[in-house]
Amino acid sequence: MIDLKRLLMETDFDALKALLQKVEGFEPIEVPGLDEKINHLSLGVNSAGFDRWGMHPETLRKFAPILYWFYKNYFRVEVVGAGSLPQGRALFIGNHGGQLPLDAMMAGLAVFLESNPPRLARAMVERWIPTVPFVSGFFTRIGATIGDPMNCRELLMHEQSVLVFPEGVRGSGKLFKDRYVLQRFGTGFMRLALETKTPIVPVAIIGIEETYPSVYNFEKLAKLFSAPYFPVTPFFPLLGPFGMVPLPTKVFVRFGQALHFEGDANEPEDLIREKVSVVKERLAEEIKLGLDQRGENIFMGPKK
Amino acid sequence: MTKPTLLITGASGAISRLVASAISSKYDLVGVDPRPLPSSSHFPGTFYVADYHSRKLDEVFKAHRYDLVLHLGRIRESQKYSPQYRFQMNVIGTQKLLDLCKRNGVKNLVVVSTYHVYGAHRLNALHMGEDAALRASHSFPELTDAVELDHAATTFMWKNRDIRTTVLRPVNIIGKHVRNAICTLLRSGVCPKIVGFDPLMQFIDEKDMARACILALEQTFPGVFNVAGEGVVAYSHAIRLAQAVSVPIPPFITSGVVRILEGLGHFGFPPYLMDYFKYPTIVNDDAFRKTFGYLPKVKTVQSLQNLGPLSERKYLTSSVTDETV
């Protein structure tokens, strides 16, 4: 009984890593400058190691190598335009697609690794995420928050950068035929940007929208799991868990020039929508540039 | 010059005793509680045993003239009392107390509510301000009394502006002497954890809570205020810090099943608090910090570890006289 208790208490990721290291040929992945970058974030963690929004740098430290492996080796992410990011807080606006929030993870990592000084782009996640076991806790630990305007406002007021996908589930659940076609944008982000005078940075994420080529949204099953959509791809659910492996596409993350808007956060909706359409157009242009950069081959990208 | 008189309800409870021992030199203290004082404990003033909704409370108000009232006497969520009894005590009792305060010229009133009134819900913003919707009674009618108590106090505050009323909504209060649901759970050494859910939680140490009560009593800023400790902690971390072991329970378990298990024997958390172990319910206490100059002194890690090793906890002494706030 006592041994069981000890086992339960000591089981964590370190044990798993130690076990994996015993397996021959396993090389631990090093994220360049990880500790330095995390320390630079100056998150103001409390005695238990959590920041104000439940971000837990230790969890990031533990899981960064896995995320980095996907970033570097699996999706071979190429970042364009990180040099021209504005100083201080920013509101990153990205295109959403590919069923799972891989786009948020890759764009978030790109911001974390490539921007100088390093910063955390806190992703605003779907409201149904808290009901999904395991996922919501992990997302919170690595810096994501529920996409509530109050959370976004508070983050920006505390000089934090935020990553928003104004397409919401309309974007992440889109079918393969609609890839890179921007769906209707929500307008909340623009009001928050005006209120907090935060620059908006369009981020085009190329490649992720092809990872799960959904051909059909099985709405009845989605309803059963109370999920916003249930994708059917040529591999899923046909191949079961193997069908859940994302296709190894070549990914580009392109940061556009920062956009500064001025005005009243309480303007009527049509005026806000005009400003939103400016962002949408800029993002669409950035996507176009990204798609041209990638070329025909979605797996290998341009010929070297 | 005579000292002002302070009435403390829930005077047998841990926080009341901490408050009382800290300020006994400044005030004439009167304590009232439906429970008798723990045998090893001493109240530095007059102590009455009385139900808040009974005639006896009138007698308590006839015997003294109070300048300040600290209403800590909310019966916490527990299986020991039926919801009907809790409603009587918490809602009818509080209404009676408020009425007596009004009729007897009380100047300062502090009512201690709970963060539970916000309700654990997947749609909650991460940091809920005092104006967030109170969702508690949505999913669990057992929490109705907590919400109603809060309503009664805030309504009273707006209607009777001459009585300076402060309503505090503290997060989970933990400490050596506290015996609420969360403390009992963490102290038991075995904490059920819903698989895949590890919500953020907030804790406030009993000493910080006592300090917050005193601040609210002595400074006069009417209003509703969230009161929190140092910051947020994931439930799994709290379990580890309290040197307890988490026992995974399947996510599809319903409150009905928990209720049956609870009936069979002691099973950690009360069924109607289940959602608080699933979704984070985090409050923003910036307003309290700014208005009252409050800063929690006890680190969350420290107070979780101070629940002490299991073997020692079984023989808890109830004396708080050696504690300083």
XYZ file of C-alpha atoms in Angstrom:
629
model
C 0.000 0.000 0.000
C 2.806 2.369 0.941
C 4.669 1.512 -2.243
C 1.588 2.212 -4.285
C 1.298 5.586 -2.615
C 4.915 6.401 -3.382
C 4.474 5.264 -6.948
C 1.424 7.479 -7.377
C 3.236 10.453 -5.900
C 6.356 10.064 -7.943
C 4.784 9.325 -11.284
C 5.302 12.271 -13.504
C 6.939 13.235 -16.711
C 10.500 13.012 -15.356
C 10.069 9.316 -14.679
C 8.855 8.776 -18.211
C 11.796 10.696 -19.613
C 14.249 8.665 -17.550
C 12.619 5.519 -18.872
C 12.830 6.737 -22.455
C 16.478 7.633 -22.012
C 17.191 4.009 -21.158
C 15.841 3.016 -24.537
C 18.809 2.897 -26.851
C 19.055 5.560 -29.469
C 16.706 7.976 -27.762
C 18.182 11.439 -27.863
C 16.591 14.061 -25.671
C 15.613 17.065 -27.743
C 17.139 20.356 -26.745
C 15.266 23.552 -27.369
C 17.861 26.262 -28.048
C 17.957 28.812 -25.213
C 14.818 27.455 -23.525
C 15.702 28.282 -19.924
C 16.947 31.718 -20.854
C 13.804 32.441 -22.827
C 11.488 31.234 -20.066
C 13.359 33.281 -17.483
C 13.101 36.287 -19.735
C 9.309 36.113 -19.751
C 9.284 37.433 -16.140
C 5.872 35.980 -15.464
C 5.650 36.852 -11.777
C 4.915 33.330 -10.632
C 3.695 32.651 -7.100
C 5.201 30.277 -4.551
C 3.522 27.305 -6.237
C 5.052 28.268 -9.578
C 1.928 29.532 -11.366
C 1.461 32.922 -12.907
C -1.689 35.009 -12.638
C -3.415 33.122 -15.462
C -2.397 29.619 -14.429
C 0.599 29.418 -16.752
C 3.129 27.041 -15.225
C 6.669 27.613 -16.615
C 7.816 24.215 -15.320
C 5.203 22.466 -17.463
C 6.357 24.476 -20.466
C 9.947 23.511 -19.684
C 8.984 19.842 -19.606
C 6.851 19.762 -22.712
C 8.707 22.290 -24.857
C 11.023 19.583 -26.270
C 8.036 17.571 -27.539
C 6.364 20.615 -29.040
C 9.712 21.665 -30.472
C 10.171 18.289 -32.119
C 6.898 18.827 -33.982
C 7.912 22.380 -34.767
C 11.397 21.561 -36.065
C 11.300 17.997 -37.341
C 7.686 17.219 -38.155
C 6.265 20.414 -39.617
C 9.684 22.001 -40.345
C 8.296 25.448 -39.528
C 9.744 28.403 -41.399
C 9.123 31.832 -39.897
C 8.980 35.021 -41.947
C 8.783 38.569 -40.609
C 9.576 37.947 -36.924
C 12.134 40.744 -37.078
C 9.542 43.451 -37.599
C 7.301 42.554 -34.637
C 6.352 45.576 -32.509
C 7.846 45.953 -29.042
C 5.596 45.309 -26.069
C 2.200 43.665 -26.182
C 0.524 42.725 -29.439
C -2.670 41.106 -30.593
C -1.805 38.334 -33.047
C -4.632 37.553 -35.472
C -4.302 34.260 -37.330
C -6.140 32.075 -39.828
C -7.712 29.031 -38.212
C -7.997 25.577 -39.705
C -7.029 21.952 -39.468
C -9.482 20.665 -36.847
C -6.978 20.582 -33.955
C -5.310 23.698 -32.499
C -1.943 22.806 -34.032
C -1.928 26.232 -35.655
C -2.074 27.901 -32.257
C 0.779 25.748 -30.989
C 3.023 26.369 -33.997
C 2.291 30.111 -34.145
C 2.725 30.332 -30.376
C 6.076 28.581 -30.566
C 7.142 30.791 -33.459
C 6.409 33.881 -31.365
C 8.150 32.391 -28.331
C 11.277 31.270 -30.191
C 11.692 33.930 -32.852
C 10.592 37.218 -31.316
C 13.143 39.294 -29.519
C 12.768 39.697 -26.565
C 10.949 36.358 -26.205
C 7.296 36.615 -25.312
C 4.336 34.401 -24.855
C 1.408 34.782 -27.233
C -1.432 33.598 -25.050
C -3.905 31.748 -27.213
C -7.602 32.310 -26.678
C -9.178 28.860 -26.834
C -12.676 27.692 -27.738
C -15.277 27.790 -25.004
C -15.998 24.085 -25.236
C -12.371 23.168 -24.438
C -12.896 23.181 -20.647
C -15.213 20.202 -21.049
C -12.541 18.135 -22.830
C -10.518 15.999 -20.396
C -6.722 16.535 -20.194
C -6.637 19.215 -22.868
C -7.862 22.230 -20.932
C -5.492 21.764 -18.003
C -2.498 21.380 -20.288
C -3.419 24.384 -22.419
C -3.755 26.548 -19.325
C -0.339 25.442 -18.024
C 1.390 26.423 -21.258
C -0.267 29.816 -21.377
C -3.610 29.531 -23.150
C -6.835 30.941 -21.711
C -10.531 30.611 -22.416
C -11.527 33.004 -25.183
C -13.545 35.349 -23.022
C -13.293 39.089 -23.760
C -12.656 39.713 -20.057
C -9.627 37.412 -20.092
C -8.274 39.033 -23.241
C -8.702 42.540 -21.845
C -6.985 41.607 -18.596
C -4.049 40.007 -20.412
C -3.538 43.033 -22.654
C -3.814 45.388 -19.696
C -1.017 43.419 -18.047
C 1.215 43.883 -21.114
C 0.741 40.302 -22.304
C 0.484 39.360 -25.973
C -2.570 37.449 -27.119
C -3.184 35.131 -30.076
C -6.735 35.207 -31.428
C -8.425 33.327 -34.247
C -11.439 35.491 -35.060
C -12.874 32.738 -37.273
C -13.394 30.594 -34.157
C -14.903 27.141 -34.759
C -16.055 28.318 -38.189
C -12.346 28.262 -39.032
C -10.984 25.247 -37.201
C -13.791 23.003 -38.416
C -13.639 24.061 -42.075
C -13.538 21.429 -44.812
C -10.532 20.721 -47.022
C -12.177 22.410 -50.008
C -12.448 25.668 -47.994
C -8.822 25.741 -46.847
C -7.301 29.236 -46.555
C -10.679 30.812 -47.281
C -11.213 33.115 -44.329
C -14.591 32.591 -42.697
C -16.619 35.316 -41.013
C -14.541 37.190 -38.422
C -15.779 37.966 -34.940
C -15.411 41.633 -34.017
C -14.629 41.422 -30.311
C -10.877 41.503 -30.837
C -11.052 44.878 -32.579
C -12.971 46.495 -29.717
C -10.370 45.162 -27.275
C -7.500 46.395 -29.458
C -9.068 49.873 -29.589
C -9.797 49.901 -25.876
C -6.279 48.879 -24.875
C -4.525 50.605 -27.833
C -2.795 47.387 -28.803
C -1.183 46.905 -32.230
C -2.622 44.081 -34.326
C -0.241 41.669 -36.067
C -1.725 39.446 -38.795
C -0.220 35.937 -38.749
C -0.648 33.685 -41.777
C -0.202 30.040 -40.854
C 0.358 27.954 -43.968
C 0.344 24.162 -43.929
C -1.716 23.382 -40.858
C -4.997 23.666 -42.766
C -4.001 20.538 -44.731
C -3.015 18.379 -41.713
C -6.487 16.906 -41.376
C -8.181 17.053 -44.780
C -11.762 16.972 -43.570
C -14.233 16.090 -46.285
C -17.365 15.973 -44.178
C -18.580 17.337 -40.874
C -20.532 14.599 -39.095
C -22.852 16.911 -37.184
C -24.850 14.226 -35.436
C -21.737 12.684 -33.901
C -20.463 16.131 -32.978
C -23.727 16.736 -31.137
C -23.340 13.412 -29.346
C -19.905 14.409 -28.025
C -21.145 17.991 -27.570
C -18.265 19.115 -29.761
C -18.665 21.936 -32.305
C -17.763 19.631 -35.219
C -16.710 16.063 -35.998
C -14.365 15.834 -38.989
C -14.311 12.884 -41.370
C -11.040 12.606 -43.290
C -9.841 9.899 -45.702
C -8.039 8.406 -42.661
C -10.274 9.235 -39.738
C -12.256 7.580 -38.285
C -11.505 4.804 -40.796
C -7.991 4.046 -39.500
C -8.880 4.728 -35.863
C -6.063 6.242 -33.813
C -3.695 6.115 -36.820
C -6.095 8.368 -38.648
C -5.520 10.959 -35.939
C -1.870 11.457 -36.903
C -1.646 14.830 -38.658
C -0.212 14.822 -42.167
C 3.435 15.979 -42.122
C 2.963 19.143 -44.103
C 5.545 21.887 -44.490
C 4.499 24.834 -42.327
C 5.151 28.546 -42.812
C 4.362 31.170 -40.208
C 4.311 34.670 -41.683
C 4.015 37.764 -39.496
C 2.600 40.756 -41.330
C 3.318 44.400 -40.536
C 1.695 45.603 -37.314
C -1.555 47.520 -37.801
C -2.467 50.399 -35.508
C -6.099 51.384 -35.229
C -7.597 54.383 -33.545
C -11.114 54.979 -32.425
C -13.664 54.352 -29.745
C -14.137 50.796 -28.495
C -17.886 51.484 -28.260
C -18.344 52.487 -31.883
C -21.353 51.012 -33.678
C -20.849 47.536 -35.054
C -20.647 48.588 -38.754
C -17.702 50.921 -38.074
C -15.933 48.180 -36.134
C -16.643 45.729 -38.937
C -14.957 48.072 -41.416
C -11.795 48.007 -39.336
C -12.041 44.234 -38.961
C -12.266 43.855 -42.733
C -8.981 45.769 -43.052
C -7.333 43.153 -40.818
C -9.005 40.363 -42.742
C -7.752 41.734 -46.067
C -4.210 42.105 -44.747
C -4.298 38.544 -43.423
C -5.651 37.250 -46.748
C -2.760 38.999 -48.550
C -0.281 37.457 -46.155
C -1.846 34.014 -46.734
C -1.547 34.540 -50.498
C 2.153 35.392 -50.113
C 2.621 32.323 -47.922
C 0.890 29.997 -50.371
C 3.032 31.361 -53.206
C 6.127 30.866 -51.072
C 5.197 27.268 -50.409
C 4.402 26.356 -53.985
C 2.732 23.164 -55.197
C 4.131 20.579 -52.826
C 2.313 20.770 -49.502
C 4.690 18.269 -47.866
C 8.078 19.491 -49.032
C 7.503 23.155 -49.825
C 9.568 25.001 -52.427
C 12.372 23.155 -54.232
C 15.743 24.122 -52.823
C -13.283 55.908 27.138
C -15.220 52.717 26.625
C -14.148 50.301 23.970
C -16.487 49.697 21.024
C -18.438 46.443 21.169
C -18.043 43.865 18.431
C -20.377 40.951 17.844
C -18.891 37.943 16.068
C -21.149 35.203 14.760
C -19.793 31.742 14.130
C -17.645 32.370 17.177
C -16.729 28.707 17.645
C -15.164 28.633 14.213
C -11.478 28.931 13.469
C -11.509 32.325 11.753
C -13.651 33.922 14.477
C -11.293 32.702 17.157
C -8.280 34.016 15.235
C -9.981 37.388 14.769
C -11.076 37.495 18.395
C -7.671 36.727 19.837
C -6.048 39.342 17.587
C -8.291 42.261 18.485
C -9.524 41.410 21.977
C -7.617 44.315 23.487
C -9.296 46.888 21.251
C -12.916 45.773 21.508
C -15.412 44.378 23.941
C -16.123 41.080 22.278
C -19.349 39.134 22.171
C -19.487 35.794 20.380
C -22.500 33.815 19.235
C -22.664 30.386 17.627
C -25.169 27.537 17.459
C -22.312 25.205 18.403
C -20.704 25.336 21.812
C -17.056 26.402 22.049
C -14.539 23.597 21.564
C -13.546 22.370 25.025
C -9.901 23.384 24.770
C -10.703 26.834 23.491
C -11.457 30.121 25.197
C -13.355 33.080 23.785
C -11.965 36.426 24.957
C -15.376 37.912 25.747
C -18.994 36.931 26.366
C -20.119 33.830 24.473
C -23.685 32.795 23.692
C -24.956 29.580 22.187
C -27.863 30.495 19.896
C -29.354 29.591 16.537
C -29.371 32.666 14.314
C -32.995 32.257 13.324
C -34.262 31.781 16.880
C -35.607 34.230 19.481
C -32.367 33.789 21.377
C -30.595 36.082 18.930
C -32.900 38.930 20.031
C -31.702 38.337 23.579
C -28.097 38.603 22.410
C -28.921 41.998 20.928
C -30.803 43.083 24.074
C -27.884 42.248 26.336
C -25.381 44.537 24.576
C -25.264 47.485 22.241
C -23.027 46.682 19.271
C -21.008 49.104 17.208
C -19.655 46.508 14.828
C -20.881 43.108 13.671
C -18.798 40.454 11.931
C -21.052 37.815 10.407
C -18.871 34.758 9.952
C -21.571 32.324 10.955
C -22.364 30.748 7.621
C -22.854 27.046 7.929
C -20.575 25.631 5.273
C -21.563 23.055 2.739
C -21.360 19.702 4.419
C -23.279 16.496 4.571
C -23.861 16.961 8.282
C -26.716 19.390 7.862
C -29.724 19.087 5.609
C -30.204 21.769 2.946
C -33.381 22.811 4.777
C -31.495 23.404 8.016
C -28.765 25.293 6.202
C -31.375 27.459 4.496
C -32.960 28.224 7.863
C -29.662 29.119 9.457
C -27.923 30.838 6.579
C -30.751 32.679 4.876
C -33.468 33.182 7.483
C -30.828 33.551 10.190
C -28.867 36.151 8.232
C -32.022 38.109 7.423
C -32.856 38.157 11.106
C -29.349 39.262 12.020
C -29.411 42.043 9.407
C -32.763 43.224 10.676
C -31.456 43.310 14.239
C -28.389 45.267 13.082
C -30.666 47.854 11.490
C -32.908 48.213 14.518
C -30.051 48.413 17.016
C -27.914 51.078 15.384
C -24.945 48.985 14.307
C -22.432 51.154 12.440
C -20.141 48.715 10.651
C -21.191 45.339 9.359
C -19.013 42.749 7.650
C -20.682 39.696 6.092
C -18.472 36.814 5.007
C -19.931 35.043 1.981
C -18.007 32.662 -0.285
C -16.589 32.480 -3.807
C -18.803 29.433 -4.314
C -21.635 31.821 -5.201
C -20.082 32.381 -8.650
C -20.486 28.699 -9.411
C -18.053 26.458 -11.242
C -18.973 26.690 -14.893
C -17.155 26.135 -18.139
C -18.184 29.602 -19.323
C -16.591 31.403 -16.387
C -13.997 34.016 -17.241
C -10.652 33.255 -15.700
C -10.692 36.128 -13.236
C -14.181 36.893 -12.123
C -14.826 40.355 -10.772
C -17.430 41.095 -8.135
C -20.015 41.870 -10.803
C -19.806 38.438 -12.444
C -23.040 36.458 -12.604
C -23.765 34.169 -9.647
C -24.218 30.800 -11.291
C -23.899 28.549 -8.255
C -27.513 27.478 -7.874
C -27.754 26.643 -11.599
C -26.428 23.139 -11.431
C -26.594 22.420 -7.720
C -29.606 23.608 -5.726
C -27.684 22.744 -2.545
C -25.771 25.968 -3.027
C -28.949 28.075 -3.073
C -28.499 29.075 0.550
C -25.022 30.466 -0.134
C -26.317 32.561 -3.034
C -29.356 33.722 -1.057
C -27.188 34.749 1.890
C -25.021 36.781 -0.453
C -28.119 38.371 -2.021
C -29.569 39.229 1.363
C -26.342 40.915 2.424
C -25.828 42.899 -0.793
C -29.473 44.000 -0.900
C -29.170 45.126 2.703
C -26.042 47.049 1.818
C -27.778 49.040 -0.928
C -30.959 49.654 1.052
C -29.334 50.760 4.291
C -26.598 53.145 3.292
C -26.229 54.476 6.861
C -24.857 51.112 7.980
C -21.474 50.595 6.365
C -21.732 47.076 5.044
C -18.896 45.119 3.474
C -19.525 41.733 1.902
C -16.458 39.519 1.514
C -16.311 36.591 -0.874
C -13.222 34.631 0.132
C -11.749 31.732 -1.834
C -11.021 28.342 -0.232
C -9.930 29.055 3.332
C -7.269 26.644 4.524
C -5.327 26.325 7.721
C -4.537 24.166 10.682
C -7.727 25.025 12.526
C -10.184 25.187 9.646
C -12.577 22.323 9.094
C -14.368 23.164 5.884
C -14.873 20.716 3.016
C -11.612 21.482 1.201
C -9.457 21.285 4.337
C -11.017 18.023 5.423
C -10.438 16.678 1.951
C -6.781 17.690 1.708
C -6.092 16.558 5.263
C -7.643 13.135 4.678
C -4.552 12.237 2.644
C -6.593 10.699 -0.164
C -8.116 13.130 -2.620
C -10.403 12.048 -5.450
C -9.464 13.711 -8.714
C -11.612 13.578 -11.822
C -9.458 12.066 -14.568
C -8.384 14.647 -17.120
C -9.565 17.626 -15.099
C -7.109 19.616 -13.082
C -8.685 23.002 -12.454
C -6.897 25.999 -11.069
C -7.842 26.844 -7.518
C -7.209 29.669 -5.102
C -6.503 29.314 -1.424
C -6.308 31.801 1.397
C -4.614 31.036 4.666
C -6.722 31.281 7.821
C -4.430 34.006 9.165
C -4.763 36.084 6.004
C -8.530 35.592 6.144
C -8.632 36.786 9.744
C -6.529 39.768 8.737
C -8.902 40.516 5.849
C -11.874 40.442 8.255
C -10.155 42.865 10.608
C -9.260 45.216 7.737
C -12.863 45.195 6.573
C -14.123 45.860 10.099
C -11.784 48.702 10.872
C -11.727 50.547 7.573
C -15.063 51.599 6.242
C -15.441 50.996 2.549
C -18.880 49.562 1.856
C -19.093 47.180 -1.058
C -18.695 43.624 -2.230
C -15.153 42.319 -2.422
C -13.491 39.101 -3.499
C -10.733 38.036 -1.134
C -7.998 35.701 -2.339
C -4.589 34.529 -1.283
C -1.345 34.614 -3.128
C -2.406 33.238 -6.487
C -3.625 30.200 -8.375
C -2.585 26.565 -7.920
C -3.677 23.550 -9.918
C -5.661 21.049 -7.849
C -3.099 18.289 -8.487
C -0.333 20.526 -7.149
C -2.394 21.389 -4.094
C -2.849 17.669 -3.415
C 0.881 17.091 -3.721
C 1.749 20.055 -1.517
C -0.631 18.809 1.153
C 1.246 15.490 0.974
C -1.899 13.702 -0.083
C -2.416 11.153 -2.844
C -4.848 11.697 -5.672
C -7.245 8.923 -6.520
C -8.447 9.100 -10.104
C -12.176 8.879 -10.635
C -13.685 8.611 -14.117
C -14.886 11.857 -15.699
C -18.285 10.453 -16.558
C -19.066 9.856 -12.894
C -22.218 11.713 -11.987
C -23.000 13.551 -8.839
C -25.564 10.822 -8.192
C -22.833 8.189 -7.975
C -20.750 10.429 -5.722
C -23.819 10.856 -3.539
C -24.187 7.097 -3.180
C -20.480 6.700 -2.385
C -20.753 9.519 0.101
C -23.642 7.699 1.739
C -21.605 4.513 2.024
C -18.710 6.159 3.773
C -16.547 9.194 3.707
C -15.804 10.190 0.157
C -13.766 13.343 -0.076
C -15.741 16.140 -1.586
C -19.443 16.802 -1.324
C -21.286 15.920 -4.544
C -22.561 19.436 -5.096
C -19.047 20.851 -5.051
C -18.018 18.423 -7.794
C -17.947 21.016 -10.541
C -15.411 23.026 -8.547
C -13.041 20.093 -9.106
C -13.720 20.207 -12.818
C -13.830 23.840 -13.908
C -11.713 26.655 -12.509
C -13.557 29.234 -10.456
C -11.033 31.995 -10.042
C -11.823 35.409 -8.637
C -10.116 38.733 -9.068
C -9.302 40.351 -5.720
C -7.643 43.482 -7.115
C -10.432 45.694 -5.720
C -9.976 44.426 -2.172
C -6.211 44.786 -2.373
C -6.463 48.331 -3.696
C -9.240 49.572 -1.426
C -8.058 48.055 1.824
C -4.325 47.864 1.184
C -4.540 44.127 1.725
C -1.638 41.864 0.835
C -1.671 38.155 1.704
C 1.270 37.345 3.958
C 1.197 33.573 3.948
C 2.452 31.842 0.815
C 0.012 29.340 -0.641
C 2.658 26.623 -0.646
C 3.386 27.261 2.995
C -0.225 27.091 4.102
C -0.861 23.924 2.089
C 2.180 22.272 3.608
C 1.200 23.541 7.038
C -1.826 21.322 7.056
C 0.873 19.071 8.455
C 1.650 15.387 8.048
C -1.281 13.064 8.265
C -0.391 11.404 11.563
C -0.194 14.707 13.407
C -3.396 16.008 11.905
C -5.518 13.380 13.553
C -4.895 14.922 16.945
C -5.610 18.504 16.081
C -5.800 20.814 18.988
C -8.438 23.453 18.778
C -6.577 26.068 20.718
C -5.648 29.118 18.718
C -4.452 31.247 21.601
C -0.830 30.725 20.656
C -1.443 32.049 17.161
C -0.867 35.626 16.200
C -2.464 37.189 13.199
